[in-house]
Amino acid sequence: MKSDKELQYLTKSLLHHPSPYIIYELDGSIAWANLAANYIFNLSSLEEISVVKIDDQVKDNFGDPESIALYYDTPVEISLRRINFLMRTRVHMIPVDTSDGIMLIELLCSSREGLYALRKTIDCIENNRIELAYQKQVNLITNEITGVEALLRLQDGDGGYLRNDQIIPQIEGESLFSLVVLESLAQLAKFLAVKDKIGFKDATLYLNVSAHTIMHPQFCSIFTDFVDQHNLKDNQFGLEVTETAELADLAVARESLELLKSKGIKIALDDFGAGYASLKYVRELPIDVVKLDKQFTFNVSDPTTARLISFVSELCKDLNLEMIGEGIETEEEKNMMIDLGCKTGQGYLMHRPDFLESFKTKEL
Ligand code: C2E
Ligand code: MG
Ligand code: MG
């Protein structure tokens, strides 16, 4: 432990440091967390949090007086009450005196929104507040169910749900998000166990994943293991991948998707047309399904939009890809989508996302 005087000096000088950080002593204890870090972890005492592992290379360099100028961007394993997770951090060396020192572990978080998302996600993981809702995908002409999409529902603790668009984009690149994916898979297992009974026998079960997730080799094997464990046949399980900047690393994305596809996992390109590289992805990535972004459906009565929809449906036909129209809310939209060549759709008109329990009760 540092002397109180040293800590006092340090904490005073860091008082107004804007980003979240914790001060870690070489004996393993945490001596201080600034307000922002307290806000993320919701700490009532510093004992509730500990640092399990810091990269050895970082530790080995510690103690060198020169090292005050050094810092390392490194993942650090953190233990918070009953969960362990990795966080992206920047570890600074601060030699307090000549023989000894402390580490300042800065939690990398680029914005206030990012901070909010981190806090809420940790809260949900800690308190088992992660759920999935399911929404049917149907053949617009026969009404037959072709697929079902699992959608993340993070409870806010007050009986409501956090908004996916405020949380997921902020957090999906963090290692922490892997805990959410693992919990989602645990819940999908429960869905699969009753899938046939509740009317989804021939439907593909889709999970949304970010490019960050599928481009991580370990994650690919988590999905392929999932398929093996549950003995899933070709096309029983699928992943909806959203266009993001990360997909731009096409060689890596293609490799991951090919591996997943070789295990019979169906690959859908989500929100097609909302990004800027949609056509490139269709050309370069081994996809099976194009999910047309709901903004197209919302504007289907606009002639230019209608032309674009019909262009996409022609393209899908030519390339032998399935096409799913998202966000169908009215009969008019449905009929126009059919006319424009889109035969499969998803939206509030046909079905609103619902929890597994409600499918079970309806079945009884
Ligand atoms: P998405 O994959 O494009 O999902 C469709 C979104 O549109 C869902 O919102 C769904 O509830 C909503 N929706 C469905 N039908 C209609 C409709 O007729 N009208 C309107 N206005 N909306 C409709 P949600 O659940 O809020 O999800 C938003 C986004 O969050 C998803 O977009 C997806 O990109 C992401 N997301 C959801 N679950 C997960 C997940 O488990 N993992 C990851 N990485 N992302 C997820
Ligand atoms: Mg989706
Ligand atoms: Mg979508």
mmCIF file of C-alpha atoms and ligand atoms in Angstrom:
data_model
loop_
_atom_site.group_PDB
_atom_site.id
_atom_site.type_symbol
_atom_site.label_atom_id
_atom_site.label_comp_id
_atom_site.label_asym_id
_atom_site.label_seq_id
_atom_site.Cartn_x
_atom_site.Cartn_y
_atom_site.Cartn_z
ATOM 1 C CA MET A 1 0.000 0.000 0.000
ATOM 2 C CA LYS A 2 1.135 3.508 -0.725
ATOM 3 C CA SER A 3 1.245 5.957 2.089
ATOM 4 C CA ASP A 4 -1.876 8.021 2.505
ATOM 5 C CA LYS A 5 0.109 11.093 1.650
ATOM 6 C CA GLU A 6 1.198 9.690 -1.672
ATOM 7 C CA LEU A 7 -2.291 8.588 -2.538
ATOM 8 C CA GLN A 8 -3.699 11.894 -1.527
ATOM 9 C CA TYR A 9 -1.253 13.669 -3.777
ATOM 10 C CA LEU A 10 -2.049 11.357 -6.631
ATOM 11 C CA THR A 11 -5.784 11.474 -6.301
ATOM 12 C CA LYS A 12 -5.719 15.230 -6.075
ATOM 13 C CA SER A 13 -3.721 15.557 -9.208
ATOM 14 C CA LEU A 14 -6.040 13.146 -11.025
ATOM 15 C CA LEU A 15 -9.255 14.511 -9.610
ATOM 16 C CA HIS A 16 -10.384 16.078 -12.820
ATOM 17 C CA HIS A 17 -9.214 13.351 -15.136
ATOM 18 C CA PRO A 18 -12.159 12.957 -17.481
ATOM 19 C CA SER A 19 -12.145 9.286 -18.401
ATOM 20 C CA PRO A 20 -12.905 6.369 -16.103
ATOM 21 C CA TYR A 21 -9.932 4.817 -14.382
ATOM 22 C CA ILE A 22 -8.924 2.747 -11.418
ATOM 23 C CA ILE A 23 -5.671 2.860 -9.530
ATOM 24 C CA TYR A 24 -4.168 -0.557 -9.080
ATOM 25 C CA GLU A 25 -1.394 -1.337 -6.649
ATOM 26 C CA LEU A 26 1.239 -3.941 -7.288
ATOM 27 C CA ASP A 27 0.021 -6.018 -4.358
ATOM 28 C CA GLY A 28 -3.192 -6.557 -6.337
ATOM 29 C CA SER A 29 -5.487 -4.216 -4.478
ATOM 30 C CA ILE A 30 -7.376 -1.358 -5.977
ATOM 31 C CA ALA A 31 -6.679 1.860 -4.162
ATOM 32 C CA TRP A 32 -8.926 4.290 -5.921
ATOM 33 C CA ALA A 33 -11.510 4.651 -8.640
ATOM 34 C CA ASN A 34 -12.567 7.978 -10.005
ATOM 35 C CA LEU A 35 -16.186 8.993 -10.268
ATOM 36 C CA ALA A 36 -16.557 7.857 -13.851
ATOM 37 C CA ALA A 37 -15.262 4.371 -13.003
ATOM 38 C CA ASN A 38 -17.578 4.255 -10.004
ATOM 39 C CA TYR A 39 -20.407 5.131 -12.328
ATOM 40 C CA ILE A 40 -19.598 2.254 -14.704
ATOM 41 C CA PHE A 41 -19.244 -0.393 -12.025
ATOM 42 C CA ASN A 42 -21.767 0.967 -9.569
ATOM 43 C CA LEU A 43 -19.417 0.341 -6.666
ATOM 44 C CA SER A 44 -20.317 0.734 -3.045
ATOM 45 C CA SER A 45 -16.864 -0.356 -1.953
ATOM 46 C CA LEU A 46 -13.621 -0.910 -3.808
ATOM 47 C CA GLU A 47 -13.557 -4.525 -2.620
ATOM 48 C CA GLU A 48 -16.353 -5.277 -5.061
ATOM 49 C CA ILE A 49 -13.974 -5.018 -7.952
ATOM 50 C CA SER A 50 -10.570 -6.547 -8.577
ATOM 51 C CA VAL A 51 -8.157 -6.845 -11.431
ATOM 52 C CA VAL A 52 -7.592 -10.495 -12.217
ATOM 53 C CA LYS A 53 -5.007 -10.237 -14.926
ATOM 54 C CA ILE A 54 -2.851 -7.658 -16.595
ATOM 55 C CA ASP A 55 -0.587 -8.550 -19.473
ATOM 56 C CA ASP A 56 2.800 -9.704 -18.087
ATOM 57 C CA GLN A 57 4.719 -7.578 -20.528
ATOM 58 C CA VAL A 58 3.074 -4.514 -19.086
ATOM 59 C CA LYS A 59 3.857 -5.596 -15.540
ATOM 60 C CA ASP A 60 7.473 -6.480 -16.341
ATOM 61 C CA ASN A 61 8.159 -3.005 -17.590
ATOM 62 C CA PHE A 62 6.861 -1.540 -14.427
ATOM 63 C CA GLY A 63 9.278 0.139 -12.058
ATOM 64 C CA ASP A 64 11.488 1.673 -14.662
ATOM 65 C CA PRO A 65 11.494 5.399 -13.894
ATOM 66 C CA GLU A 66 11.521 6.058 -17.604
ATOM 67 C CA SER A 67 8.271 4.221 -17.875
ATOM 68 C CA ILE A 68 6.212 7.090 -16.638
ATOM 69 C CA ALA A 69 5.964 8.131 -20.240
ATOM 70 C CA LEU A 70 4.833 4.703 -21.366
ATOM 71 C CA TYR A 71 1.375 3.302 -21.619
ATOM 72 C CA TYR A 72 -0.048 0.168 -23.101
ATOM 73 C CA ASP A 73 -3.376 -0.412 -24.741
ATOM 74 C CA THR A 74 -4.160 -3.819 -23.397
ATOM 75 C CA PRO A 75 -7.141 -5.892 -22.385
ATOM 76 C CA VAL A 76 -7.354 -6.390 -18.644
ATOM 77 C CA GLU A 77 -9.419 -9.073 -16.958
ATOM 78 C CA ILE A 78 -11.660 -7.561 -14.343
ATOM 79 C CA SER A 79 -13.715 -9.289 -11.725
ATOM 80 C CA LEU A 80 -16.815 -7.523 -10.507
ATOM 81 C CA ARG A 81 -18.829 -9.224 -7.782
ATOM 82 C CA ARG A 82 -19.749 -12.494 -9.538
ATOM 83 C CA ILE A 83 -18.672 -11.848 -13.118
ATOM 84 C CA ASN A 84 -15.322 -11.776 -14.886
ATOM 85 C CA PHE A 85 -14.780 -9.984 -18.124
ATOM 86 C CA LEU A 86 -12.151 -8.396 -20.298
ATOM 87 C CA MET A 87 -12.066 -4.679 -20.853
ATOM 88 C CA ARG A 88 -10.036 -2.604 -23.246
ATOM 89 C CA THR A 89 -7.805 -0.420 -21.154
ATOM 90 C CA ARG A 90 -4.809 1.810 -21.297
ATOM 91 C CA VAL A 91 -2.385 1.000 -18.520
ATOM 92 C CA HIS A 92 -0.108 3.827 -17.432
ATOM 93 C CA MET A 93 2.943 3.287 -15.272
ATOM 94 C CA ILE A 94 3.271 5.758 -12.469
ATOM 95 C CA PRO A 95 6.370 5.336 -10.301
ATOM 96 C CA VAL A 96 5.403 7.010 -7.073
ATOM 97 C CA ASP A 97 8.878 6.729 -5.619
ATOM 98 C CA THR A 98 12.072 5.193 -6.927
ATOM 99 C CA SER A 99 11.427 1.614 -5.876
ATOM 100 C CA ASP A 100 7.753 1.223 -6.294
ATOM 101 C CA GLY A 101 4.674 2.523 -7.956
ATOM 102 C CA ILE A 102 1.101 2.077 -9.021
ATOM 103 C CA MET A 103 -0.700 1.509 -12.248
ATOM 104 C CA LEU A 104 -3.391 3.727 -13.571
ATOM 105 C CA ILE A 105 -5.799 1.592 -15.536
ATOM 106 C CA GLU A 106 -7.817 3.794 -17.812
ATOM 107 C CA LEU A 107 -10.950 2.156 -19.176
ATOM 108 C CA LEU A 108 -11.180 2.963 -22.851
ATOM 109 C CA CYS A 109 -14.457 4.532 -23.570
ATOM 110 C CA SER A 110 -14.728 7.174 -26.203
ATOM 111 C CA SER A 111 -17.951 8.946 -25.329
ATOM 112 C CA ARG A 112 -20.639 9.575 -22.769
ATOM 113 C CA GLU A 113 -22.943 7.274 -24.753
ATOM 114 C CA GLY A 114 -20.272 4.572 -24.644
ATOM 115 C CA LEU A 115 -20.014 4.967 -20.889
ATOM 116 C CA TYR A 116 -23.777 4.664 -20.508
ATOM 117 C CA ALA A 117 -23.869 1.534 -22.665
ATOM 118 C CA LEU A 118 -21.014 -0.057 -20.729
ATOM 119 C CA ARG A 119 -22.708 0.579 -17.421
ATOM 120 C CA LYS A 120 -26.082 -0.698 -18.535
ATOM 121 C CA THR A 121 -24.640 -3.819 -20.135
ATOM 122 C CA ILE A 122 -22.602 -4.690 -17.045
ATOM 123 C CA ASP A 123 -25.713 -4.160 -14.967
ATOM 124 C CA CYS A 124 -27.728 -6.525 -17.167
ATOM 125 C CA ILE A 125 -25.037 -9.213 -17.169
ATOM 126 C CA GLU A 126 -24.688 -9.025 -13.394
ATOM 127 C CA ASN A 127 -28.392 -9.200 -12.719
ATOM 128 C CA ASN A 128 -29.459 -11.719 -15.380
ATOM 129 C CA ARG A 129 -31.426 -9.134 -17.265
ATOM 130 C CA ILE A 130 -30.633 -10.409 -20.752
ATOM 131 C CA GLU A 131 -33.519 -11.796 -22.750
ATOM 132 C CA LEU A 132 -34.376 -12.572 -26.352
ATOM 133 C CA ALA A 133 -37.591 -11.781 -28.173
ATOM 134 C CA TYR A 134 -38.492 -13.648 -31.342
ATOM 135 C CA GLN A 135 -40.085 -12.361 -34.518
ATOM 136 C CA LYS A 136 -41.446 -14.490 -37.345
ATOM 137 C CA GLN A 137 -40.322 -14.193 -40.946
ATOM 138 C CA VAL A 138 -43.023 -15.342 -43.320
ATOM 139 C CA ASN A 139 -43.724 -16.161 -46.915
ATOM 140 C CA LEU A 140 -45.883 -13.174 -47.846
ATOM 141 C CA ILE A 141 -48.018 -15.197 -50.224
ATOM 142 C CA THR A 142 -48.604 -18.440 -48.312
ATOM 143 C CA ASN A 143 -48.077 -17.081 -44.756
ATOM 144 C CA GLU A 144 -45.855 -20.052 -44.042
ATOM 145 C CA ILE A 145 -43.164 -19.301 -41.412
ATOM 146 C CA THR A 146 -39.749 -19.410 -43.059
ATOM 147 C CA GLY A 147 -37.630 -18.105 -40.233
ATOM 148 C CA VAL A 148 -37.548 -16.546 -36.819
ATOM 149 C CA GLU A 149 -35.235 -13.743 -35.716
ATOM 150 C CA ALA A 150 -33.988 -13.535 -32.142
ATOM 151 C CA LEU A 151 -33.736 -9.950 -30.926
ATOM 152 C CA LEU A 152 -31.872 -8.864 -27.840
ATOM 153 C CA ARG A 153 -33.941 -7.408 -25.011
ATOM 154 C CA LEU A 154 -31.966 -5.846 -22.165
ATOM 155 C CA GLN A 155 -34.149 -5.082 -19.175
ATOM 156 C CA ASP A 156 -33.622 -1.683 -17.607
ATOM 157 C CA GLY A 157 -34.478 -2.930 -14.112
ATOM 158 C CA ASP A 158 -37.642 -0.807 -13.901
ATOM 159 C CA GLY A 159 -39.858 -3.135 -15.895
ATOM 160 C CA GLY A 160 -38.886 -1.654 -19.262
ATOM 161 C CA TYR A 161 -36.235 -2.363 -21.861
ATOM 162 C CA LEU A 162 -33.160 -0.482 -22.970
ATOM 163 C CA ARG A 163 -33.100 0.655 -26.564
ATOM 164 C CA ASN A 164 -30.967 -1.660 -28.679
ATOM 165 C CA ASP A 165 -29.824 1.156 -30.930
ATOM 166 C CA GLN A 166 -28.513 3.083 -27.926
ATOM 167 C CA ILE A 167 -26.648 0.163 -26.444
ATOM 168 C CA ILE A 168 -25.539 -2.365 -29.051
ATOM 169 C CA PRO A 169 -23.543 -0.173 -31.463
ATOM 170 C CA GLN A 170 -21.638 1.285 -28.496
ATOM 171 C CA ILE A 171 -20.751 -1.985 -26.901
ATOM 172 C CA GLU A 172 -20.567 -4.719 -29.543
ATOM 173 C CA GLY A 173 -16.859 -4.088 -30.208
ATOM 174 C CA GLU A 174 -16.000 -4.618 -26.523
ATOM 175 C CA SER A 175 -14.850 -7.985 -25.217
ATOM 176 C CA LEU A 176 -17.518 -7.543 -22.576
ATOM 177 C CA PHE A 177 -20.158 -8.040 -25.247
ATOM 178 C CA SER A 178 -19.043 -11.658 -25.630
ATOM 179 C CA LEU A 179 -20.821 -12.366 -22.336
ATOM 180 C CA VAL A 180 -24.040 -11.105 -23.903
ATOM 181 C CA VAL A 181 -23.527 -13.342 -26.940
ATOM 182 C CA LEU A 182 -22.860 -16.370 -24.735
ATOM 183 C CA GLU A 183 -25.994 -15.691 -22.708
ATOM 184 C CA SER A 184 -27.968 -15.302 -25.946
ATOM 185 C CA LEU A 185 -26.764 -18.726 -27.095
ATOM 186 C CA ALA A 186 -27.827 -20.237 -23.775
ATOM 187 C CA GLN A 187 -31.291 -18.817 -24.355
ATOM 188 C CA LEU A 188 -31.407 -19.976 -27.971
ATOM 189 C CA ALA A 189 -30.800 -23.479 -26.675
ATOM 190 C CA LYS A 190 -34.075 -23.191 -24.747
ATOM 191 C CA PHE A 191 -35.848 -22.028 -27.891
ATOM 192 C CA LEU A 192 -34.451 -24.930 -29.912
ATOM 193 C CA ALA A 193 -35.673 -27.398 -27.321
ATOM 194 C CA VAL A 194 -39.298 -26.424 -27.975
ATOM 195 C CA LYS A 195 -39.039 -25.054 -31.517
ATOM 196 C CA ASP A 196 -40.933 -27.861 -33.254
ATOM 197 C CA LYS A 197 -43.691 -27.899 -30.645
ATOM 198 C CA ILE A 198 -44.417 -24.200 -30.937
ATOM 199 C CA GLY A 199 -44.727 -24.171 -34.722
ATOM 200 C CA PHE A 200 -41.229 -23.311 -35.960
ATOM 201 C CA LYS A 201 -40.233 -26.750 -37.209
ATOM 202 C CA ASP A 202 -38.990 -25.707 -40.649
ATOM 203 C CA ALA A 203 -37.933 -22.190 -39.749
ATOM 204 C CA THR A 204 -34.344 -20.963 -39.700
ATOM 205 C CA LEU A 205 -33.487 -19.487 -36.321
ATOM 206 C CA TYR A 206 -31.446 -16.318 -36.814
ATOM 207 C CA LEU A 207 -29.270 -14.513 -34.314
ATOM 208 C CA ASN A 208 -27.970 -10.988 -34.955
ATOM 209 C CA VAL A 209 -24.221 -10.652 -34.755
ATOM 210 C CA SER A 210 -21.887 -7.783 -35.327
ATOM 211 C CA ALA A 211 -18.941 -7.984 -37.660
ATOM 212 C CA HIS A 212 -16.724 -7.674 -34.574
ATOM 213 C CA THR A 213 -18.177 -10.897 -33.278
ATOM 214 C CA ILE A 214 -17.974 -13.065 -36.371
ATOM 215 C CA MET A 215 -14.518 -11.853 -37.313
ATOM 216 C CA HIS A 216 -13.171 -13.072 -34.021
ATOM 217 C CA PRO A 217 -11.819 -16.621 -34.652
ATOM 218 C CA GLN A 218 -12.793 -17.818 -31.171
ATOM 219 C CA PHE A 219 -16.319 -16.670 -31.757
ATOM 220 C CA CYS A 220 -16.628 -18.513 -34.999
ATOM 221 C CA SER A 221 -15.856 -21.687 -33.123
ATOM 222 C CA ILE A 222 -18.409 -20.837 -30.447
ATOM 223 C CA PHE A 223 -21.074 -20.774 -33.183
ATOM 224 C CA THR A 224 -19.829 -23.897 -34.920
ATOM 225 C CA ASP A 225 -19.704 -25.719 -31.557
ATOM 226 C CA PHE A 226 -23.261 -24.544 -30.907
ATOM 227 C CA VAL A 227 -24.401 -26.127 -34.165
ATOM 228 C CA ASP A 228 -22.597 -29.366 -33.297
ATOM 229 C CA GLN A 229 -23.898 -29.512 -29.737
ATOM 230 C CA HIS A 230 -27.477 -29.063 -30.813
ATOM 231 C CA ASN A 231 -27.112 -31.291 -33.792
ATOM 232 C CA LEU A 232 -28.494 -28.603 -36.067
ATOM 233 C CA LYS A 233 -28.972 -29.498 -39.714
ATOM 234 C CA ASP A 234 -28.112 -27.200 -42.613
ATOM 235 C CA ASN A 235 -30.104 -23.958 -42.541
ATOM 236 C CA GLN A 236 -31.664 -24.547 -39.117
ATOM 237 C CA PHE A 237 -29.450 -21.830 -37.678
ATOM 238 C CA GLY A 238 -28.443 -18.523 -39.252
ATOM 239 C CA LEU A 239 -26.616 -15.333 -38.452
ATOM 240 C CA GLU A 240 -27.736 -11.861 -39.476
ATOM 241 C CA VAL A 241 -24.703 -9.689 -39.977
ATOM 242 C CA THR A 242 -25.098 -5.941 -40.167
ATOM 243 C CA GLU A 243 -23.016 -3.913 -42.564
ATOM 244 C CA THR A 244 -20.373 -2.140 -40.547
ATOM 245 C CA ALA A 245 -16.972 -0.619 -41.142
ATOM 246 C CA GLU A 246 -15.372 -3.791 -39.807
ATOM 247 C CA LEU A 247 -16.782 -5.871 -42.626
ATOM 248 C CA ALA A 248 -14.578 -3.796 -44.900
ATOM 249 C CA ASP A 249 -11.733 -6.147 -44.016
ATOM 250 C CA LEU A 250 -13.169 -8.378 -46.662
ATOM 251 C CA ALA A 251 -10.563 -11.124 -46.612
ATOM 252 C CA VAL A 252 -11.089 -11.775 -42.903
ATOM 253 C CA ALA A 253 -14.871 -11.448 -43.149
ATOM 254 C CA ARG A 254 -15.007 -13.876 -46.058
ATOM 255 C CA GLU A 255 -12.869 -16.420 -44.250
ATOM 256 C CA SER A 256 -15.061 -16.286 -41.132
ATOM 257 C CA LEU A 257 -18.302 -16.468 -43.066
ATOM 258 C CA GLU A 258 -17.075 -19.353 -45.203
ATOM 259 C CA LEU A 259 -16.166 -21.313 -42.112
ATOM 260 C CA LEU A 260 -19.605 -20.701 -40.611
ATOM 261 C CA LYS A 261 -21.312 -21.534 -43.874
ATOM 262 C CA SER A 262 -19.386 -24.796 -44.185
ATOM 263 C CA LYS A 263 -21.118 -25.825 -40.951
ATOM 264 C CA GLY A 264 -24.529 -25.236 -42.481
ATOM 265 C CA ILE A 265 -25.052 -21.840 -40.846
ATOM 266 C CA LYS A 266 -27.077 -19.543 -43.062
ATOM 267 C CA ILE A 267 -25.658 -16.066 -43.552
ATOM 268 C CA ALA A 268 -27.936 -13.063 -43.968
ATOM 269 C CA LEU A 269 -26.739 -9.553 -44.763
ATOM 270 C CA ASP A 270 -28.878 -7.369 -42.505
ATOM 271 C CA ASP A 271 -30.086 -3.827 -43.203
ATOM 272 C CA PHE A 272 -29.105 -4.134 -46.841
ATOM 273 C CA GLY A 273 -28.970 -0.768 -48.554
ATOM 274 C CA ALA A 274 -28.572 1.239 -45.362
ATOM 275 C CA GLY A 275 -24.777 1.189 -45.520
ATOM 276 C CA TYR A 276 -22.535 2.422 -48.259
ATOM 277 C CA ALA A 277 -20.956 -0.812 -49.440
ATOM 278 C CA SER A 278 -23.928 -3.154 -49.794
ATOM 279 C CA LEU A 279 -23.247 -4.201 -53.378
ATOM 280 C CA LYS A 280 -19.603 -4.841 -52.690
ATOM 281 C CA TYR A 281 -20.584 -7.192 -49.858
ATOM 282 C CA VAL A 282 -22.947 -9.114 -52.102
ATOM 283 C CA ARG A 283 -20.114 -9.593 -54.556
ATOM 284 C CA GLU A 284 -17.402 -10.464 -52.052
ATOM 285 C CA LEU A 285 -19.055 -12.306 -49.188
ATOM 286 C CA PRO A 286 -20.609 -15.772 -49.169
ATOM 287 C CA ILE A 287 -24.099 -14.708 -48.196
ATOM 288 C CA ASP A 288 -27.375 -16.603 -48.613
ATOM 289 C CA VAL A 289 -29.916 -13.965 -47.705
ATOM 290 C CA VAL A 290 -30.315 -10.244 -48.301
ATOM 291 C CA LYS A 291 -32.454 -8.452 -45.715
ATOM 292 C CA LEU A 292 -33.601 -5.212 -47.227
ATOM 293 C CA ASP A 293 -33.437 -2.366 -44.745
ATOM 294 C CA LYS A 294 -36.802 -1.279 -43.385
ATOM 295 C CA GLN A 295 -36.396 2.280 -44.672
ATOM 296 C CA PHE A 296 -37.083 0.896 -48.154
ATOM 297 C CA THR A 297 -40.345 -0.647 -47.005
ATOM 298 C CA PHE A 298 -41.392 2.527 -45.204
ATOM 299 C CA ASN A 299 -40.946 4.446 -48.481
ATOM 300 C CA VAL A 300 -42.256 1.799 -50.843
ATOM 301 C CA SER A 301 -44.858 4.173 -52.301
ATOM 302 C CA ASP A 302 -42.109 6.474 -53.554
ATOM 303 C CA PRO A 303 -41.414 5.510 -57.218
ATOM 304 C CA THR A 304 -37.608 5.694 -56.925
ATOM 305 C CA THR A 305 -37.631 3.514 -53.828
ATOM 306 C CA ALA A 306 -39.941 1.046 -55.571
ATOM 307 C CA ARG A 307 -37.494 0.851 -58.500
ATOM 308 C CA LEU A 308 -34.648 0.163 -56.074
ATOM 309 C CA ILE A 309 -36.599 -2.594 -54.338
ATOM 310 C CA SER A 310 -37.371 -4.228 -57.632
ATOM 311 C CA PHE A 311 -33.694 -3.899 -58.621
ATOM 312 C CA VAL A 312 -32.672 -5.702 -55.422
ATOM 313 C CA SER A 313 -35.236 -8.448 -55.943
ATOM 314 C CA GLU A 314 -34.010 -9.000 -59.545
ATOM 315 C CA LEU A 315 -30.454 -9.096 -58.289
ATOM 316 C CA CYS A 316 -31.343 -11.678 -55.648
ATOM 317 C CA LYS A 317 -33.136 -13.807 -58.201
ATOM 318 C CA ASP A 318 -30.154 -13.721 -60.572
ATOM 319 C CA LEU A 319 -27.656 -14.532 -57.853
ATOM 320 C CA ASN A 320 -29.860 -17.129 -56.246
ATOM 321 C CA LEU A 321 -30.116 -15.286 -52.943
ATOM 322 C CA GLU A 322 -33.136 -15.157 -50.702
ATOM 323 C CA MET A 323 -34.585 -11.727 -50.061
ATOM 324 C CA ILE A 324 -36.402 -10.680 -46.921
ATOM 325 C CA GLY A 325 -38.195 -7.335 -46.678
ATOM 326 C CA GLU A 326 -38.049 -5.836 -43.180
ATOM 327 C CA GLY A 327 -40.453 -3.511 -41.430
ATOM 328 C CA ILE A 328 -43.729 -4.401 -43.153
ATOM 329 C CA GLU A 329 -46.403 -2.651 -41.115
ATOM 330 C CA THR A 330 -49.410 -2.362 -43.431
ATOM 331 C CA GLU A 331 -51.323 -4.452 -45.995
ATOM 332 C CA GLU A 332 -50.409 -1.885 -48.667
ATOM 333 C CA GLU A 333 -46.734 -2.238 -47.927
ATOM 334 C CA LYS A 334 -47.041 -6.001 -47.996
ATOM 335 C CA ASN A 335 -48.835 -6.030 -51.349
ATOM 336 C CA MET A 336 -46.414 -3.606 -52.913
ATOM 337 C CA MET A 337 -43.460 -5.650 -51.712
ATOM 338 C CA ILE A 338 -44.989 -8.752 -53.295
ATOM 339 C CA ASP A 339 -45.530 -6.839 -56.542
ATOM 340 C CA LEU A 340 -41.919 -5.708 -56.510
ATOM 341 C CA GLY A 341 -40.725 -9.308 -56.261
ATOM 342 C CA CYS A 342 -40.093 -9.608 -52.531
ATOM 343 C CA LYS A 343 -41.756 -12.823 -51.413
ATOM 344 C CA THR A 344 -40.549 -13.103 -47.830
ATOM 345 C CA GLY A 345 -41.070 -10.480 -45.192
ATOM 346 C CA GLN A 346 -40.965 -9.533 -41.564
ATOM 347 C CA GLY A 347 -42.776 -6.791 -39.727
ATOM 348 C CA TYR A 348 -45.400 -5.752 -37.227
ATOM 349 C CA LEU A 349 -48.205 -6.528 -39.685
ATOM 350 C CA MET A 350 -47.411 -10.225 -39.572
ATOM 351 C CA HIS A 351 -45.925 -10.500 -36.120
ATOM 352 C CA ARG A 352 -44.486 -8.332 -33.351
ATOM 353 C CA PRO A 353 -41.390 -9.638 -31.534
ATOM 354 C CA ASP A 354 -42.464 -11.707 -28.561
ATOM 355 C CA PHE A 355 -40.907 -13.767 -25.768
ATOM 356 C CA LEU A 356 -40.620 -17.532 -25.808
ATOM 357 C CA GLU A 357 -43.078 -17.882 -22.923
ATOM 358 C CA SER A 358 -45.862 -16.303 -24.955
ATOM 359 C CA PHE A 359 -45.386 -18.758 -27.847
ATOM 360 C CA LYS A 360 -45.657 -21.598 -25.359
ATOM 361 C CA THR A 361 -48.901 -20.301 -23.846
ATOM 362 C CA LYS A 362 -50.458 -19.669 -27.236
ATOM 363 C CA GLU A 363 -49.712 -23.240 -28.147
ATOM 364 C CA LEU A 364 -51.586 -24.641 -25.148
HETATM 365 P P1 C2E B 1 -32.425 -5.561 -37.020
HETATM 366 O O1 C2E B 1 -31.649 -6.834 -36.912
HETATM 367 O O2 C2E B 1 -32.582 -4.960 -38.366
HETATM 368 O O3 C2E B 1 -33.791 -5.905 -36.347
HETATM 369 C C1 C2E B 1 -35.013 -5.379 -36.744
HETATM 370 C C2 C2E B 1 -35.470 -4.313 -35.820
HETATM 371 O O4 C2E B 1 -36.685 -3.767 -36.342
HETATM 372 C C3 C2E B 1 -35.843 -4.817 -34.447
HETATM 373 O O5 C2E B 1 -35.609 -3.746 -33.543
HETATM 374 C C4 C2E B 1 -37.323 -5.102 -34.571
HETATM 375 O O6 C2E B 1 -37.996 -5.106 -33.340
HETATM 376 C C5 C2E B 1 -37.747 -3.960 -35.448
HETATM 377 N N1 C2E B 1 -38.939 -4.245 -36.246
HETATM 378 C C6 C2E B 1 -39.432 -5.429 -36.663
HETATM 379 N N2 C2E B 1 -40.536 -5.264 -37.408
HETATM 380 C C7 C2E B 1 -40.765 -3.933 -37.474
HETATM 381 C C8 C2E B 1 -41.762 -3.121 -38.105
HETATM 382 O O7 C2E B 1 -42.675 -3.596 -38.780
HETATM 383 N N3 C2E B 1 -41.651 -1.775 -37.946
HETATM 384 C C9 C2E B 1 -40.651 -1.197 -37.222
HETATM 385 N N4 C2E B 1 -40.641 0.131 -37.110
HETATM 386 N N5 C2E B 1 -39.681 -1.935 -36.624
HETATM 387 C C10 C2E B 1 -39.739 -3.275 -36.758
HETATM 388 P P2 C2E B 1 -34.746 -3.953 -32.237
HETATM 389 O O8 C2E B 1 -35.128 -5.232 -31.589
HETATM 390 O O9 C2E B 1 -34.815 -2.707 -31.464
HETATM 391 O O10 C2E B 1 -33.279 -4.148 -32.770
HETATM 392 C C11 C2E B 1 -32.581 -3.111 -33.377
HETATM 393 C C12 C2E B 1 -31.262 -3.606 -33.895
HETATM 394 O O11 C2E B 1 -30.425 -4.041 -32.834
HETATM 395 C C13 C2E B 1 -31.390 -4.836 -34.783
HETATM 396 O O12 C2E B 1 -31.780 -4.450 -36.047
HETATM 397 C C14 C2E B 1 -29.979 -5.383 -34.729
HETATM 398 O O13 C2E B 1 -29.124 -4.680 -35.627
HETATM 399 C C15 C2E B 1 -29.562 -5.061 -33.322
HETATM 400 N N6 C2E B 1 -29.711 -6.274 -32.508
HETATM 401 C C16 C2E B 1 -30.826 -6.808 -31.978
HETATM 402 N N7 C2E B 1 -30.538 -7.930 -31.277
HETATM 403 C C17 C2E B 1 -29.196 -8.117 -31.380
HETATM 404 C C18 C2E B 1 -28.274 -9.104 -30.873
HETATM 405 O O14 C2E B 1 -28.624 -10.087 -30.205
HETATM 406 N N8 C2E B 1 -26.950 -8.930 -31.182
HETATM 407 C C19 C2E B 1 -26.507 -7.879 -31.939
HETATM 408 N N9 C2E B 1 -25.200 -7.788 -32.195
HETATM 409 N N10 C2E B 1 -27.355 -6.948 -32.424
HETATM 410 C C20 C2E B 1 -28.670 -7.058 -32.157
HETATM 411 MG MG MG B 2 -31.581 -8.497 -37.854
HETATM 412 MG MG MG B 3 -32.387 -5.238 -40.114
#
